[in-house]
Coordinates of C-alpha atoms and ligand atoms in Angstrom, one line a residue:
M1 CA 159.7 92.8 127.7
S2 CA 159.7 93.5 124.0
I3 CA 162.3 95.7 122.5
A4 CA 161.0 98.5 120.3
E5 CA 162.2 98.4 116.7
H6 CA 164.0 101.5 115.5
P7 CA 161.8 103.3 112.9
L8 CA 164.6 103.3 110.3
S9 CA 165.6 99.6 110.8
K10 CA 163.3 98.6 107.9
Y11 CA 165.9 100.1 105.6
L12 CA 168.7 97.9 106.9
R13 CA 169.6 94.3 106.7
T14 CA 169.9 94.0 110.5
E15 CA 170.9 90.4 110.2
L16 CA 174.3 91.7 108.9
M17 CA 174.9 93.8 112.0
P18 CA 177.2 94.5 113.7
H19 CA 178.8 96.3 110.7
I20 CA 182.5 96.1 109.9
W21 CA 183.2 99.8 110.2
C22 CA 185.6 101.1 112.8
S23 CA 184.1 103.0 115.7
G24 CA 183.9 106.7 114.9
C25 CA 184.0 106.1 111.1
G26 CA 182.1 108.6 109.0
N27 CA 180.4 105.9 106.9
G28 CA 177.7 105.4 109.5
I29 CA 176.7 109.0 109.2
I30 CA 176.5 108.7 105.4
L31 CA 174.3 105.6 105.7
N32 CA 172.1 107.4 108.2
A33 CA 171.8 110.5 106.0
F34 CA 170.9 108.4 103.0
I35 CA 168.1 106.4 104.7
R36 CA 166.7 109.5 106.4
A37 CA 166.5 111.1 102.9
L38 CA 164.7 108.0 101.6
D39 CA 162.3 108.1 104.6
D40 CA 161.6 111.8 104.4
L41 CA 160.7 111.4 100.7
Q42 CA 158.8 108.1 101.2
I43 CA 160.6 106.8 98.1
D44 CA 159.1 103.7 96.7
L45 CA 161.7 101.1 97.7
N46 CA 160.9 99.0 94.6
K47 CA 162.1 101.9 92.4
I48 CA 165.5 102.4 93.9
V49 CA 168.8 100.5 93.3
V50 CA 172.0 101.1 95.2
V51 CA 175.4 100.2 93.6
S52 CA 178.7 100.3 95.4
G53 CA 182.3 99.4 94.5
I54 CA 185.1 98.1 96.8
G55 CA 186.3 99.8 99.9
C56 CA 185.0 100.4 103.4
I57 CA 181.9 102.4 102.2
G58 CA 181.3 99.7 99.6
R59 CA 179.7 97.6 102.3
I60 CA 176.8 100.0 102.3
A61 CA 175.2 98.1 99.4
G62 CA 175.0 95.0 101.6
Y63 CA 173.7 96.9 104.7
L64 CA 170.8 98.5 102.9
K65 CA 167.6 96.5 102.5
L66 CA 167.1 97.5 98.9
D67 CA 167.9 96.0 95.5
S68 CA 171.6 96.6 95.7
F69 CA 174.9 95.5 94.1
H70 CA 178.3 95.3 95.7
T71 CA 180.4 95.3 92.5
T72 CA 184.0 95.0 91.6
H73 CA 186.7 97.6 92.2
G74 CA 186.1 100.8 90.3
R75 CA 183.1 99.5 88.3
P76 CA 179.9 100.7 90.2
I77 CA 179.2 103.4 87.6
A78 CA 179.5 100.9 84.7
V79 CA 177.0 98.6 86.5
A80 CA 174.8 101.5 87.4
T81 CA 174.8 102.7 83.7
G82 CA 173.6 99.2 82.6
I83 CA 170.8 99.2 85.2
K84 CA 169.6 102.7 84.3
L85 CA 169.6 102.0 80.5
A86 CA 167.8 98.7 81.0
N87 CA 165.1 100.3 83.1
P88 CA 165.1 104.2 83.1
Q89 CA 162.2 104.2 85.6
L90 CA 164.6 103.1 88.4
E91 CA 166.5 105.6 90.6
V92 CA 170.1 104.3 90.5
V93 CA 172.4 105.5 93.3
V94 CA 176.1 104.8 93.4
I95 CA 177.7 105.1 96.9
S96 CA 181.4 104.5 96.9
G97 CA 184.8 105.8 98.0
D98 CA 187.3 108.2 96.5
G99 CA 189.7 105.5 95.5
D100 CA 187.1 103.4 93.9
L101 CA 185.4 106.2 92.0
F102 CA 188.4 108.4 91.1
A103 CA 191.4 106.1 90.8
I104 CA 190.5 102.7 89.2
G105 CA 187.0 104.0 88.3
G106 CA 188.0 107.5 87.2
N107 CA 187.3 107.0 83.5
H108 CA 183.8 105.7 84.2
F109 CA 183.0 108.7 86.4
I110 CA 184.1 111.4 83.8
H111 CA 182.3 109.7 80.9
A112 CA 179.0 109.2 82.9
A113 CA 179.1 112.9 83.9
R114 CA 179.9 113.9 80.3
R115 CA 176.8 111.9 79.0
N116 CA 174.6 113.3 81.8
I117 CA 173.1 109.9 82.5
S118 CA 170.7 110.1 85.4
I119 CA 172.9 108.3 87.9
K120 CA 173.2 109.7 91.4
V121 CA 176.7 109.4 92.9
I122 CA 177.6 109.9 96.6
C123 CA 181.4 109.7 97.2
A124 CA 182.7 109.1 100.7
N125 CA 186.1 111.0 100.6
N126 CA 188.2 109.7 103.4
F127 CA 191.5 110.7 101.7
N128 CA 193.0 107.2 101.7
Y129 CA 192.5 103.5 101.0
G130 CA 191.2 102.6 104.5
M131 CA 190.2 99.0 103.9
T132 CA 193.5 97.9 102.4
G133 CA 195.8 99.5 105.0
G134 CA 195.7 103.3 104.6
Q135 CA 197.6 103.8 101.4
S136 CA 197.5 107.2 99.6
G137 CA 195.0 107.8 96.9
P138 CA 193.8 110.4 94.4
T139 CA 192.4 112.7 97.1
T140 CA 195.2 112.5 99.7
P141 CA 196.2 116.0 100.6
P142 CA 199.7 117.3 99.9
K143 CA 202.1 116.4 102.8
A144 CA 199.6 114.0 104.4
V145 CA 201.2 111.0 106.0
T146 CA 199.9 107.6 104.9
T147 CA 201.3 104.1 104.9
T148 CA 202.7 104.7 101.4
T149 CA 203.8 108.3 102.0
P150 CA 205.6 108.1 105.3
Y151 CA 207.5 111.3 104.6
G152 CA 204.4 113.2 103.3
N153 CA 202.4 113.0 100.1
I154 CA 204.1 114.8 97.2
E155 CA 201.2 114.3 94.7
Y156 CA 198.6 116.9 93.8
P157 CA 195.1 115.6 94.8
F158 CA 191.9 115.8 92.7
N159 CA 189.5 118.6 93.6
L160 CA 186.4 116.3 93.2
V161 CA 183.8 119.1 92.8
H162 CA 185.9 120.8 90.1
L163 CA 186.5 117.5 88.3
A164 CA 182.7 116.6 88.4
S165 CA 181.6 120.0 87.2
A166 CA 184.3 120.2 84.4
A167 CA 183.2 116.7 83.2
G168 CA 179.6 117.9 82.9
A169 CA 177.7 116.8 86.0
T170 CA 174.5 118.8 86.3
Y171 CA 174.3 118.7 90.1
V172 CA 177.5 119.0 92.2
A173 CA 177.7 119.5 96.0
R174 CA 180.2 118.9 98.8
W175 CA 179.4 118.4 102.5
T176 CA 181.3 116.9 105.4
T177 CA 179.9 114.4 107.9
F178 CA 179.6 117.4 110.2
H179 CA 176.9 118.9 108.0
V180 CA 174.3 116.2 108.4
G181 CA 171.2 118.3 107.9
R182 CA 172.5 119.9 104.7
L183 CA 173.7 116.6 103.5
I184 CA 170.3 115.0 103.9
A185 CA 168.7 118.0 102.1
S186 CA 171.2 117.6 99.2
I187 CA 170.6 113.9 98.9
K188 CA 166.8 114.5 98.8
K189 CA 167.3 117.1 96.0
M190 CA 169.5 114.7 94.1
L191 CA 167.0 111.9 94.4
L192 CA 164.3 114.1 92.9
R193 CA 166.2 115.5 89.9
R194 CA 167.3 114.2 86.5
G195 CA 170.8 114.1 85.1
F196 CA 174.2 113.1 86.5
S197 CA 174.4 114.2 90.1
F198 CA 177.3 114.1 92.4
I199 CA 177.7 114.7 96.2
E200 CA 181.2 114.5 97.8
V201 CA 181.0 113.8 101.5
V202 CA 184.3 114.5 103.3
S203 CA 184.3 111.7 105.9
Q204 CA 186.5 110.9 108.8
C205 CA 188.7 107.8 108.8
P206 CA 190.3 108.1 112.2
E207 CA 191.7 104.6 112.1
M208 CA 193.8 104.7 108.9
Y209 CA 194.1 108.4 108.1
G210 CA 193.5 110.6 111.2
R211 CA 195.9 108.9 113.5
Y212 CA 198.8 109.3 111.0
N213 CA 197.9 113.0 110.7
K214 CA 197.7 114.2 114.3
M215 CA 193.9 113.6 114.6
R216 CA 193.7 110.4 116.7
S217 CA 190.0 110.3 117.1
A218 CA 186.8 110.8 115.1
L219 CA 186.0 113.8 117.2
E220 CA 189.3 115.5 116.3
M221 CA 188.6 114.9 112.6
M222 CA 185.1 116.3 112.9
E223 CA 186.5 119.3 114.8
W224 CA 188.7 119.9 111.8
F225 CA 185.7 119.7 109.4
K226 CA 183.8 122.2 111.7
R227 CA 186.7 124.6 112.0
A228 CA 187.8 124.6 108.4
S229 CA 184.4 124.4 106.5
V230 CA 183.2 127.5 104.7
V231 CA 179.7 127.3 103.2
A232 CA 179.8 129.0 99.8
D233 CA 176.9 127.9 97.6
F234 CA 177.5 128.3 93.9
S235 CA 181.1 129.5 94.3
D236 CA 183.7 128.5 91.7
P237 CA 184.5 124.8 92.1
A238 CA 188.0 125.4 90.7
R239 CA 188.8 127.3 93.8
A240 CA 187.4 124.7 96.2
E241 CA 190.6 122.7 96.9
I242 CA 190.6 121.1 100.3
T243 CA 193.3 122.3 102.6
S244 CA 194.0 121.9 106.3
D245 CA 192.4 125.2 107.0
R246 CA 189.8 125.5 104.3
I247 CA 187.1 123.1 103.1
V248 CA 184.6 124.9 100.8
V249 CA 181.2 123.2 101.1
G250 CA 177.9 123.8 99.5
E251 CA 176.2 123.3 96.2
F252 CA 178.4 124.2 93.2
V253 CA 176.3 123.3 90.2
D254 CA 172.5 122.8 89.7
A255 CA 171.7 122.9 86.0
E256 CA 169.3 121.3 83.5
K257 CA 170.1 119.7 80.2
P258 CA 168.7 116.6 78.3
T259 CA 169.8 113.4 79.8
Y260 CA 171.6 110.5 78.1
E261 CA 168.7 108.1 78.6
E262 CA 166.1 110.6 77.2
L263 CA 168.2 111.2 74.1
L264 CA 168.9 107.5 73.7
Y265 CA 165.2 106.4 73.9
A266 CA 164.1 109.4 71.7
N267 CA 166.7 108.2 69.1
I268 CA 165.5 104.6 69.3
A269 CA 161.9 105.7 68.8
Q270 CA 162.8 107.9 65.8
T271 CA 164.8 105.1 64.2
T272 CA 161.9 102.6 64.7
I273 CA 159.4 105.0 63.1
K274 CA 161.7 105.5 60.1
R275 CA 162.1 101.8 59.6
T276 CA 158.3 101.0 59.7
Ligands
LIG1 FE1 186.1 103.8 108.4 FE2 188.7 104.2 108.0 FE3 187.9 102.2 109.5 FE4 187.5 102.1 106.8 S1 189.5 102.1 107.9 S2 186.0 101.6 108.4 S3 187.1 104.3 106.4 S4 187.6 104.4 109.9

């Protein structure tokens, strides 16, 4: 008896399965949403590149059967910038975690957003460094218990949608892994637009975050996302801090302005004309 192939398995390097993610992890939902967006849009797979950094979600670059790069810690945006400038016809998507993008890679993020280079960034925000043992990171909520904050986190976390919009991103959205349909719609929108685009996906890490914070299973974490989420499109991102009883989700910014690569290539063309 032959086993039918899953219609989306053509997007995966199935020879690398089973994946390394813990059962119930939100990363699988993000991977699924991304390939469903590619499939819905029938994106030319020769025109898309995925870049990731280090962390659990970073393995996504290996699992996708696309041109993909699993780079060093904090550097996926630097690599993506090089790829985009070398070949502006490519769609370059960075998929990485909150620690990778906003701790060690924070500078790359804010300057790529400021330049409005057409890189699309999806951040899996699981509130901790899951892969390396559940340490606190730049998005760990106040009072949260992690392996490095056993008495509760005393640091103020980044509000990622506020940070992205303040730095100049021209598309900013936040969803959780509970909002699969809206997340897919947002990824599709992002893939079709120009400029620096950012989607934060609040994602469950039951193994290294949930169980230290009274949510022992993926289901309990997703029940939190469902209970606390408030959809408020185009509300003020400065007022969208994530708390235990309020997660503002939606699109926050959708704006147009010339992109870095357009300005760069126009500048090169002008300089060449003047010289000849
Ligand atoms: Fe997912 Fe957390 Fe496990 Fe990493 S440690 S694979 S983020 S559940």
